[in-house]
Amino acid sequence: MSRVPQWLSRLGTRLADMGQRWEERRAEAEKKHAEPEPEPAAAAQPSAPHERAAAPTVVRPDPAQAVPWGVRVAAEAGWRLLVLAGTLWVLMRVISAVQLLVLAFVAALFITALLQPTVARLRRYGVPRGPATVLTAILGFVVMGLIGWFVTWQVMENIDNLSDQIQDGIDDLRRWLLDSPFHVTDKQINDIAENLREAVGANTEQITSAGLEGVTVVVEALTGILLAVFSTLFLLYDGPRIWQWTLKLVPAAARSGVAGAGPRAWRTLTAYVRGTVVVALIDAIFIGLGIYFLDVPMAVPLAVLIFLGAFVPLVGAVVSGALAVVVALVTQGVFTGVMTLAVVLAVQQIEGHILQPFILGRAVRVHPLAVVLSVTAGGLVAGIGGAVVAVPLVAVTNTVVGYLRSYSQEALRNSPQPHGATATSLAPPPPDSPSDAH
């Protein structure tokens, strides 16, 4: 009997546990019924037969992000190149409109680069700036004037003899062609002479108009000479202050770089002008001596012409040398013409392979392809003056660009590098980031 109460006690405990679990399940069921049921999907709802199902929404990417990265870079570079090309075109139009002024100022720069060392030497000897400038300018212009007068005098003195020698040379050349193995007949030579006379007669009006335009050319040349003389005097006297004033026109952020590039560009221009003068003088002396000993008439004017032609790289030397060969051929015969050609080629080969690398040096050395392209472009834009200016302009531009590149790299190395969060914020975004799309 003692076991009956224990059994009843266990039964009561189990019933109590079952009742508690039942109450918990009941509470959970009531809680689920109390929450709102989700609305059925639109596709599950019955629709009328005449209604059409809505098309799914298509998410389109940003148009800027849809363009490939290479195309975006090309477009960015393209419109900037168009802006630069337009600016260059406007600049060239302005230069063409004031071509006389630009060429006169460039000539003044060349003359100043040639005479400025003399002014500096006089200053070191204690001569004031004004007298040193005046003495140097007078000396330089007197020397150039004497050279021009001497050339003119030689031409006027020998023009009559030259005319007779040319006529005799033409007769000799005609006889040589008749006796040569080229099988040239007298009729062919007469036809060529007749064609030349007809060409001259047909173009008489153009030749006359060219002669009238020559008066305008002379007036413009005199104006350019006066401008060059006036500019040279002020550049010799007040060059540093003019440069300091020019620097004020440059933005402050780029002023230090331009201030460093200016003296280097001036040294390059000075080295080019001095080296070209020395090389041209050597060419004129040796070729002039050669044609003088070959009894070619007007040796001195031809030597001066060779000196002036050396300022136009490649083209000037070829043209002036060819003119000397033609004069020797026409006046002295085939043998003298061949010997003159040999002298011209020998001197020009020595100039190109020995004199120019040694005298001009690496500072102003320009690749032959760049020389040809720049001389051609300068000749097309501004004629002979543009061809003379082209190569020194390329040399100076090369010096300036090289210095500015090294200056920017040095400034980048010396600038403080950002750290931490600042470095992260200053880092460029990845190529396909949204910030790059705008």
Tab-separated table of C-alpha atoms in Angstrom:
chain	number	residue	atom	x	y	z
A	1	MET	CA	0.000	0.000	0.000
A	2	SER	CA	2.933	2.215	0.466
A	3	ARG	CA	3.653	2.132	-3.255
A	4	VAL	CA	0.222	3.526	-4.368
A	5	PRO	CA	0.781	7.169	-3.330
A	6	GLN	CA	4.159	7.256	-5.149
A	7	TRP	CA	2.528	6.029	-8.372
A	8	LEU	CA	-0.212	8.606	-8.081
A	9	SER	CA	2.334	11.307	-7.476
A	10	ARG	CA	4.289	10.429	-10.648
A	11	LEU	CA	1.086	10.353	-12.676
A	12	GLY	CA	0.095	13.779	-11.466
A	13	THR	CA	3.527	15.182	-12.380
A	14	ARG	CA	3.315	13.786	-15.913
A	15	LEU	CA	-0.169	15.186	-16.392
A	16	ALA	CA	1.051	18.592	-15.250
A	17	ASP	CA	3.947	18.497	-17.744
A	18	MET	CA	1.648	17.494	-20.573
A	19	GLY	CA	-0.711	20.329	-19.716
A	20	GLN	CA	2.139	22.826	-19.752
A	21	ARG	CA	3.379	21.650	-23.156
A	22	TRP	CA	-0.158	21.814	-24.458
A	23	GLU	CA	-0.506	25.396	-23.308
A	24	GLU	CA	2.783	26.364	-25.025
A	25	ARG	CA	1.713	24.818	-28.330
A	26	ARG	CA	-1.622	26.558	-28.050
A	27	ALA	CA	0.068	29.951	-27.472
A	28	GLU	CA	2.327	29.465	-30.494
A	29	ALA	CA	-0.665	28.591	-32.705
A	30	GLU	CA	-2.558	31.694	-31.548
A	31	LYS	CA	0.513	33.849	-32.266
A	32	LYS	CA	0.809	32.528	-35.840
A	33	HIS	CA	-2.882	33.172	-36.496
A	34	ALA	CA	-2.522	36.734	-35.164
A	35	GLU	CA	0.236	37.707	-37.757
A	36	PRO	CA	-1.018	39.113	-41.194
A	37	GLU	CA	-0.651	36.708	-44.066
A	38	PRO	CA	1.457	37.890	-47.008
A	39	GLU	CA	-0.376	38.923	-50.118
A	40	PRO	CA	-0.179	36.401	-52.930
A	41	ALA	CA	2.051	37.200	-55.893
A	42	ALA	CA	0.581	39.064	-58.786
A	43	ALA	CA	1.287	36.144	-61.061
A	44	ALA	CA	-0.721	33.829	-58.763
A	45	GLN	CA	-3.794	36.068	-58.794
A	46	PRO	CA	-6.274	35.262	-61.448
A	47	SER	CA	-6.365	37.866	-64.192
A	48	ALA	CA	-8.930	38.642	-66.739
A	49	PRO	CA	-8.461	36.915	-70.083
A	50	HIS	CA	-8.182	40.219	-71.994
A	51	GLU	CA	-5.436	41.590	-69.686
A	52	ARG	CA	-1.756	41.061	-70.728
A	53	ALA	CA	1.034	40.174	-68.316
A	54	ALA	CA	3.328	43.109	-67.447
A	55	ALA	CA	6.843	42.974	-69.018
A	56	PRO	CA	9.714	42.444	-66.569
A	57	THR	CA	11.665	45.616	-65.644
A	58	VAL	CA	15.167	45.762	-67.253
A	59	VAL	CA	17.867	47.502	-65.203
A	60	ARG	CA	20.195	49.418	-67.610
A	61	PRO	CA	23.760	50.355	-66.588
A	62	ASP	CA	25.152	53.871	-66.572
A	63	PRO	CA	26.010	54.863	-70.215
A	64	ALA	CA	29.447	56.142	-69.184
A	65	GLN	CA	30.244	52.793	-67.579
A	66	ALA	CA	29.007	50.917	-70.645
A	67	VAL	CA	31.721	52.592	-72.808
A	68	PRO	CA	35.003	50.623	-72.770
A	69	TRP	CA	37.875	52.158	-70.830
A	70	GLY	CA	40.122	52.513	-73.902
A	71	VAL	CA	37.432	54.362	-75.859
A	72	ARG	CA	36.870	56.742	-72.944
A	73	VAL	CA	40.586	57.502	-72.697
A	74	ALA	CA	40.785	58.041	-76.467
A	75	ALA	CA	37.812	60.414	-76.355
A	76	GLU	CA	39.322	62.408	-73.484
A	77	ALA	CA	42.645	62.700	-75.321
A	78	GLY	CA	40.881	63.430	-78.622
A	79	TRP	CA	39.011	66.540	-77.579
A	80	ARG	CA	42.106	67.896	-75.841
A	81	LEU	CA	44.119	67.351	-79.024
A	82	LEU	CA	41.403	69.158	-80.973
A	83	VAL	CA	41.660	72.135	-78.601
A	84	LEU	CA	45.467	72.181	-78.982
A	85	ALA	CA	45.186	71.917	-82.776
A	86	GLY	CA	42.717	74.806	-82.863
A	87	THR	CA	44.981	76.903	-80.657
A	88	LEU	CA	47.971	76.124	-82.860
A	89	TRP	CA	45.986	77.007	-85.980
A	90	VAL	CA	44.962	80.379	-84.536
A	91	LEU	CA	48.559	81.011	-83.471
A	92	MET	CA	49.848	80.245	-86.956
A	93	ARG	CA	47.249	82.566	-88.482
A	94	VAL	CA	48.349	85.357	-86.145
A	95	ILE	CA	52.027	84.727	-86.983
A	96	SER	CA	51.230	84.790	-90.706
A	97	ALA	CA	49.418	88.110	-90.276
A	98	VAL	CA	52.451	89.690	-88.548
A	99	GLN	CA	55.106	87.626	-90.309
A	100	LEU	CA	57.414	90.596	-90.899
A	101	LEU	CA	57.365	91.537	-87.225
A	102	VAL	CA	58.014	87.954	-86.064
A	103	LEU	CA	60.901	87.398	-88.473
A	104	ALA	CA	62.463	90.738	-87.547
A	105	PHE	CA	62.292	89.903	-83.839
A	106	VAL	CA	63.717	86.409	-84.416
A	107	ALA	CA	66.557	87.931	-86.428
A	108	ALA	CA	67.149	90.326	-83.529
A	109	LEU	CA	67.317	87.337	-81.174
A	110	PHE	CA	69.912	85.674	-83.401
A	111	ILE	CA	72.015	88.829	-83.622
A	112	THR	CA	71.713	89.368	-79.869
A	113	ALA	CA	72.821	85.788	-79.194
A	114	LEU	CA	75.860	86.466	-81.385
A	115	LEU	CA	76.764	89.856	-79.880
A	116	GLN	CA	75.763	89.418	-76.229
A	117	PRO	CA	79.042	87.695	-75.195
A	118	THR	CA	80.918	90.790	-76.387
A	119	VAL	CA	78.718	93.006	-74.214
A	120	ALA	CA	79.310	90.718	-71.229
A	121	ARG	CA	83.075	90.806	-71.818
A	122	LEU	CA	83.087	94.615	-71.962
A	123	ARG	CA	81.054	94.728	-68.752
A	124	ARG	CA	83.656	92.564	-67.031
A	125	TYR	CA	86.307	95.077	-68.090
A	126	GLY	CA	84.360	97.824	-66.308
A	127	VAL	CA	82.563	99.429	-69.251
A	128	PRO	CA	79.020	100.583	-68.310
A	129	ARG	CA	76.074	98.789	-69.875
A	130	GLY	CA	75.066	101.641	-72.187
A	131	PRO	CA	78.462	102.272	-73.821
A	132	ALA	CA	79.129	98.522	-74.012
A	133	THR	CA	75.848	97.990	-75.832
A	134	VAL	CA	76.423	100.870	-78.244
A	135	LEU	CA	80.006	99.822	-79.049
A	136	THR	CA	79.029	96.212	-79.637
A	137	ALA	CA	76.034	97.114	-81.801
A	138	ILE	CA	78.007	99.601	-83.892
A	139	LEU	CA	80.831	97.105	-84.382
A	140	GLY	CA	78.471	94.297	-85.360
A	141	PHE	CA	76.343	96.295	-87.763
A	142	VAL	CA	79.386	97.951	-89.356
A	143	VAL	CA	80.953	94.548	-90.023
A	144	MET	CA	77.711	93.229	-91.565
A	145	GLY	CA	77.331	96.392	-93.629
A	146	LEU	CA	80.896	96.146	-94.927
A	147	ILE	CA	80.348	92.528	-95.932
A	148	GLY	CA	77.197	93.487	-97.841
A	149	TRP	CA	78.943	96.397	-99.551
A	150	PHE	CA	81.913	94.230	-100.538
A	151	VAL	CA	79.654	91.560	-102.059
A	152	THR	CA	77.699	94.172	-104.013
A	153	TRP	CA	80.913	95.782	-105.245
A	154	GLN	CA	82.307	92.449	-106.405
A	155	VAL	CA	79.114	91.608	-108.278
A	156	MET	CA	78.999	94.993	-110.025
A	157	GLU	CA	82.680	94.780	-110.962
A	158	ASN	CA	82.438	91.298	-112.450
A	159	ILE	CA	78.964	91.368	-113.983
A	160	ASP	CA	80.197	92.364	-117.461
A	161	ASN	CA	82.972	89.793	-117.544
A	162	LEU	CA	80.577	87.221	-116.153
A	163	SER	CA	78.107	87.859	-118.972
A	164	ASP	CA	80.786	87.283	-121.590
A	165	GLN	CA	82.076	84.215	-119.791
A	166	ILE	CA	78.577	82.785	-119.530
A	167	GLN	CA	78.057	83.242	-123.286
A	168	ASP	CA	81.405	81.564	-124.030
A	169	GLY	CA	80.589	78.828	-121.562
A	170	ILE	CA	77.241	78.163	-123.206
A	171	ASP	CA	78.974	77.824	-126.572
A	172	ASP	CA	81.534	75.453	-125.071
A	173	LEU	CA	78.793	73.428	-123.417
A	174	ARG	CA	76.926	73.220	-126.717
A	175	ARG	CA	80.024	71.938	-128.537
A	176	TRP	CA	80.664	69.442	-125.738
A	177	LEU	CA	77.106	68.109	-125.989
A	178	LEU	CA	77.450	67.726	-129.755
A	179	ASP	CA	80.698	65.770	-129.376
A	180	SER	CA	79.570	63.792	-126.318
A	181	PRO	CA	78.414	60.157	-126.409
A	182	PHE	CA	74.858	61.284	-125.516
A	183	HIS	CA	74.028	61.649	-129.259
A	184	VAL	CA	72.631	65.147	-128.838
A	185	THR	CA	71.951	66.820	-132.188
A	186	ASP	CA	72.089	70.472	-133.142
A	187	LYS	CA	68.351	70.442	-133.854
A	188	GLN	CA	67.556	69.260	-130.314
A	189	ILE	CA	69.679	72.035	-128.797
A	190	ASN	CA	67.983	74.642	-131.021
A	191	ASP	CA	64.553	73.285	-130.008
A	192	ILE	CA	65.450	73.587	-126.316
A	193	ALA	CA	66.645	77.189	-126.824
A	194	GLU	CA	63.497	78.032	-128.771
A	195	ASN	CA	61.296	76.569	-126.041
A	196	LEU	CA	63.120	78.657	-123.437
A	197	ARG	CA	62.597	81.835	-125.473
A	198	GLU	CA	58.902	81.036	-125.916
A	199	ALA	CA	58.525	80.378	-122.190
A	200	VAL	CA	60.126	83.705	-121.357
A	201	GLY	CA	57.943	85.512	-123.901
A	202	ALA	CA	54.749	83.875	-122.658
A	203	ASN	CA	55.545	84.780	-119.056
A	204	THR	CA	56.639	88.350	-119.688
A	205	GLU	CA	53.639	89.740	-117.801
A	206	GLN	CA	54.346	87.526	-114.784
A	207	ILE	CA	58.019	88.488	-114.827
A	208	THR	CA	57.095	92.179	-114.985
A	209	SER	CA	54.641	91.849	-112.102
A	210	ALA	CA	57.288	89.994	-110.118
A	211	GLY	CA	59.646	92.888	-110.745
A	212	LEU	CA	57.035	95.351	-109.515
A	213	GLU	CA	56.426	93.191	-106.455
A	214	GLY	CA	60.149	93.295	-105.886
A	215	VAL	CA	59.786	96.970	-104.920
A	216	THR	CA	57.357	95.975	-102.175
A	217	VAL	CA	59.758	93.257	-101.071
A	218	VAL	CA	62.572	95.803	-100.821
A	219	VAL	CA	60.404	98.131	-98.709
A	220	GLU	CA	59.425	95.268	-96.424
A	221	ALA	CA	63.053	94.168	-96.161
A	222	LEU	CA	64.144	97.673	-95.128
A	223	THR	CA	61.340	97.813	-92.559
A	224	GLY	CA	62.354	94.433	-91.186
A	225	ILE	CA	66.000	95.515	-90.971
A	226	LEU	CA	65.061	98.643	-89.003
A	227	LEU	CA	62.882	96.602	-86.638
A	228	ALA	CA	65.676	94.062	-86.154
A	229	VAL	CA	68.229	96.794	-85.391
A	230	PHE	CA	65.886	98.523	-82.943
A	231	SER	CA	65.009	95.250	-81.193
A	232	THR	CA	68.662	94.180	-81.007
A	233	LEU	CA	69.676	97.385	-79.244
A	234	PHE	CA	67.043	96.935	-76.542
A	235	LEU	CA	67.698	93.218	-76.130
A	236	LEU	CA	71.404	93.870	-75.649
A	237	TYR	CA	70.824	96.706	-73.225
A	238	ASP	CA	67.787	95.561	-71.261
A	239	GLY	CA	67.503	91.825	-71.907
A	240	PRO	CA	67.362	90.638	-68.246
A	241	ARG	CA	64.606	93.087	-67.294
A	242	ILE	CA	62.599	92.171	-70.395
A	243	TRP	CA	62.853	88.514	-69.347
A	244	GLN	CA	61.745	89.304	-65.784
A	245	TRP	CA	58.738	91.198	-67.124
A	246	THR	CA	57.880	88.273	-69.398
A	247	LEU	CA	57.912	85.929	-66.400
A	248	LYS	CA	55.137	87.978	-64.798
A	249	LEU	CA	52.828	86.910	-67.634
A	250	VAL	CA	53.313	83.239	-66.698
A	251	PRO	CA	50.939	81.721	-64.067
A	252	ALA	CA	52.479	81.603	-60.608
A	253	ALA	CA	52.285	77.799	-60.422
A	254	ALA	CA	54.491	77.398	-63.535
A	255	ARG	CA	56.697	80.457	-63.038
A	256	SER	CA	59.599	78.696	-61.314
A	257	GLY	CA	59.819	76.037	-64.041
A	258	VAL	CA	59.727	78.613	-66.837
A	259	ALA	CA	62.311	80.743	-65.007
A	260	GLY	CA	64.688	77.774	-65.027
A	261	ALA	CA	63.944	76.812	-68.638
A	262	GLY	CA	64.557	80.313	-70.009
A	263	PRO	CA	68.338	80.559	-69.373
A	264	ARG	CA	68.840	77.028	-70.721
A	265	ALA	CA	66.901	77.884	-73.868
A	266	TRP	CA	69.009	81.013	-74.309
A	267	ARG	CA	72.239	79.027	-73.917
A	268	THR	CA	71.015	76.562	-76.545
A	269	LEU	CA	70.157	79.382	-78.957
A	270	THR	CA	73.514	81.088	-78.348
A	271	ALA	CA	75.398	77.838	-78.915
A	272	TYR	CA	73.430	77.188	-82.105
A	273	VAL	CA	74.007	80.657	-83.571
A	274	ARG	CA	77.716	80.715	-82.737
A	275	GLY	CA	78.268	77.174	-83.987
A	276	THR	CA	76.362	77.837	-87.196
A	277	VAL	CA	78.351	81.025	-87.832
A	278	VAL	CA	81.644	79.189	-87.313
A	279	VAL	CA	80.610	76.270	-89.543
A	280	ALA	CA	79.283	78.601	-92.250
A	281	LEU	CA	82.474	80.661	-92.135
A	282	ILE	CA	84.624	77.552	-92.558
A	283	ASP	CA	82.478	76.385	-95.488
A	284	ALA	CA	82.648	79.771	-97.177
A	285	ILE	CA	86.432	80.098	-96.731
A	286	PHE	CA	87.383	76.644	-98.003
A	287	ILE	CA	84.871	76.467	-100.850
A	288	GLY	CA	85.714	80.066	-101.785
A	289	LEU	CA	89.438	79.251	-101.886
A	290	GLY	CA	88.725	76.163	-103.980
A	291	ILE	CA	86.704	77.981	-106.615
A	292	TYR	CA	89.175	80.892	-106.558
A	293	PHE	CA	92.109	78.625	-107.437
A	294	LEU	CA	89.935	77.018	-110.129
A	295	ASP	CA	89.525	80.494	-111.712
A	296	VAL	CA	85.750	80.524	-111.252
A	297	PRO	CA	84.501	84.123	-111.625
A	298	MET	CA	82.907	85.945	-108.670
A	299	ALA	CA	84.487	83.624	-106.127
A	300	VAL	CA	83.971	86.085	-103.268
A	301	PRO	CA	80.225	86.673	-103.863
A	302	LEU	CA	79.726	82.925	-104.229
A	303	ALA	CA	81.591	82.360	-100.954
A	304	VAL	CA	79.348	84.884	-99.205
A	305	LEU	CA	76.296	83.187	-100.685
A	306	ILE	CA	77.578	79.842	-99.350
A	307	PHE	CA	78.038	81.467	-95.928
A	308	LEU	CA	74.442	82.711	-95.909
A	309	GLY	CA	73.096	79.431	-97.257
A	310	ALA	CA	74.640	77.509	-94.369
A	311	PHE	CA	72.043	79.062	-92.051
A	312	VAL	CA	69.383	76.952	-93.787
A	313	PRO	CA	70.382	73.392	-92.813
A	314	LEU	CA	70.684	70.825	-95.618
A	315	VAL	CA	68.773	72.856	-98.219
A	316	GLY	CA	70.902	76.016	-98.109
A	317	ALA	CA	74.214	74.180	-98.446
A	318	VAL	CA	72.924	72.140	-101.397
A	319	VAL	CA	71.495	75.151	-103.244
A	320	SER	CA	74.505	77.418	-102.749
A	321	GLY	CA	76.938	74.620	-103.653
A	322	ALA	CA	74.907	73.753	-106.753
A	323	LEU	CA	74.972	77.412	-107.824
A	324	ALA	CA	78.772	77.482	-107.548
A	325	VAL	CA	78.993	74.297	-109.628
A	326	VAL	CA	76.673	75.734	-112.304
A	327	VAL	CA	78.697	78.957	-112.539
A	328	ALA	CA	81.922	76.953	-112.846
A	329	LEU	CA	80.383	74.644	-115.457
A	330	VAL	CA	78.990	77.452	-117.584
A	331	THR	CA	82.001	79.754	-117.410
A	332	GLN	CA	85.008	77.395	-117.247
A	333	GLY	CA	83.819	74.148	-118.758
A	334	VAL	CA	83.004	70.615	-117.688
A	335	PHE	CA	86.325	69.811	-116.027
A	336	THR	CA	86.216	72.891	-113.796
A	337	GLY	CA	82.569	72.163	-112.965
A	338	VAL	CA	83.425	68.612	-111.912
A	339	MET	CA	86.348	69.839	-109.786
A	340	THR	CA	84.122	72.457	-108.151
A	341	LEU	CA	81.574	69.752	-107.381
A	342	ALA	CA	84.313	67.657	-105.776
A	343	VAL	CA	85.442	70.594	-103.620
A	344	VAL	CA	81.873	71.379	-102.508
A	345	LEU	CA	81.102	67.742	-101.641
A	346	ALA	CA	84.377	67.296	-99.743
A	347	VAL	CA	83.859	70.415	-97.614
A	348	GLN	CA	80.221	69.568	-96.903
A	349	GLN	CA	81.106	66.029	-95.857
A	350	ILE	CA	83.739	67.360	-93.450
A	351	GLU	CA	81.195	69.844	-92.150
A	352	GLY	CA	78.454	67.266	-91.573
A	353	HIS	CA	80.577	64.551	-89.963
A	354	ILE	CA	83.277	66.510	-88.105
A	355	LEU	CA	82.578	70.218	-87.728
A	356	GLN	CA	78.924	70.207	-86.676
A	357	PRO	CA	79.217	67.431	-84.022
A	358	PHE	CA	82.395	69.008	-82.651
A	359	ILE	CA	81.342	72.681	-82.687
A	360	LEU	CA	77.605	72.478	-82.034
A	361	GLY	CA	77.861	69.612	-79.559
A	362	ARG	CA	75.091	67.480	-78.132
A	363	ALA	CA	73.159	70.403	-76.638
A	364	VAL	CA	71.774	71.505	-80.006
A	365	ARG	CA	72.007	68.260	-81.953
A	366	VAL	CA	68.790	67.538	-83.828
A	367	HIS	CA	67.939	64.323	-85.644
A	368	PRO	CA	68.222	64.615	-89.460
A	369	LEU	CA	64.569	63.618	-89.889
A	370	ALA	CA	63.524	66.405	-87.513
A	371	VAL	CA	65.744	68.822	-89.461
A	372	VAL	CA	64.159	67.907	-92.801
A	373	LEU	CA	60.590	68.065	-91.467
A	374	SER	CA	61.136	71.321	-89.578
A	375	VAL	CA	62.876	73.041	-92.501
A	376	THR	CA	60.084	71.950	-94.847
A	377	ALA	CA	57.362	73.108	-92.463
A	378	GLY	CA	59.121	76.428	-91.827
A	379	GLY	CA	59.547	77.009	-95.553
A	380	LEU	CA	55.880	76.285	-96.229
A	381	VAL	CA	54.736	78.611	-93.441
A	382	ALA	CA	57.108	81.572	-93.819
A	383	GLY	CA	59.384	80.950	-96.800
A	384	ILE	CA	63.156	81.314	-96.437
A	385	GLY	CA	62.829	83.039	-93.065
A	386	GLY	CA	60.759	80.170	-91.713
A	387	ALA	CA	63.330	77.645	-92.958
A	388	VAL	CA	66.099	79.555	-91.172
A	389	VAL	CA	64.146	79.755	-87.910
A	390	ALA	CA	62.828	76.166	-87.939
A	391	VAL	CA	65.882	74.236	-86.720
A	392	PRO	CA	66.889	76.557	-83.830
A	393	LEU	CA	63.232	76.608	-82.770
A	394	VAL	CA	63.201	72.807	-82.657
A	395	ALA	CA	66.508	72.758	-80.736
A	396	VAL	CA	65.261	75.301	-78.176
A	397	THR	CA	61.933	73.466	-77.814
A	398	ASN	CA	63.776	70.204	-77.207
A	399	THR	CA	65.851	71.835	-74.458
A	400	VAL	CA	62.818	73.433	-72.788
A	401	VAL	CA	60.704	70.263	-72.868
A	402	GLY	CA	63.550	68.162	-71.478
A	403	TYR	CA	64.150	70.592	-68.624
A	404	LEU	CA	60.468	70.908	-67.727
A	405	ARG	CA	60.104	67.122	-67.679
A	406	SER	CA	63.066	66.702	-65.321
A	407	TYR	CA	61.849	69.650	-63.232
A	408	SER	CA	58.387	68.122	-62.766
A	409	GLN	CA	59.886	64.743	-61.838
A	410	GLU	CA	62.203	66.369	-59.312
A	411	ALA	CA	59.312	68.362	-57.818
A	412	LEU	CA	57.268	65.166	-57.539
A	413	ARG	CA	60.086	63.377	-55.736
A	414	ASN	CA	60.626	66.261	-53.311
A	415	SER	CA	56.924	66.745	-52.516
A	416	PRO	CA	55.717	65.229	-49.167
A	417	GLN	CA	54.007	61.892	-49.674
A	418	PRO	CA	50.522	61.467	-48.074
A	419	HIS	CA	49.999	58.775	-45.408
A	420	GLY	CA	47.080	56.918	-43.869
A	421	ALA	CA	43.584	58.042	-44.698
A	422	THR	CA	44.876	60.988	-46.687
A	423	ALA	CA	46.807	58.685	-48.980
A	424	THR	CA	43.701	56.576	-49.477
A	425	SER	CA	41.561	59.597	-50.256
A	426	LEU	CA	44.112	60.988	-52.709
A	427	ALA	CA	44.576	57.705	-54.540
A	428	PRO	CA	43.059	57.680	-58.029
A	429	PRO	CA	39.817	55.737	-58.405
A	430	PRO	CA	39.826	52.448	-60.292
A	431	PRO	CA	39.079	52.619	-64.017
A	432	ASP	CA	35.463	51.473	-63.759
A	433	SER	CA	34.528	53.354	-60.599
A	434	PRO	CA	31.371	55.518	-60.699
A	435	SER	CA	33.368	58.653	-59.880
A	436	ASP	CA	35.279	58.212	-63.116
A	437	ALA	CA	32.131	58.129	-65.148
A	438	HIS	CA	31.474	61.785	-64.497
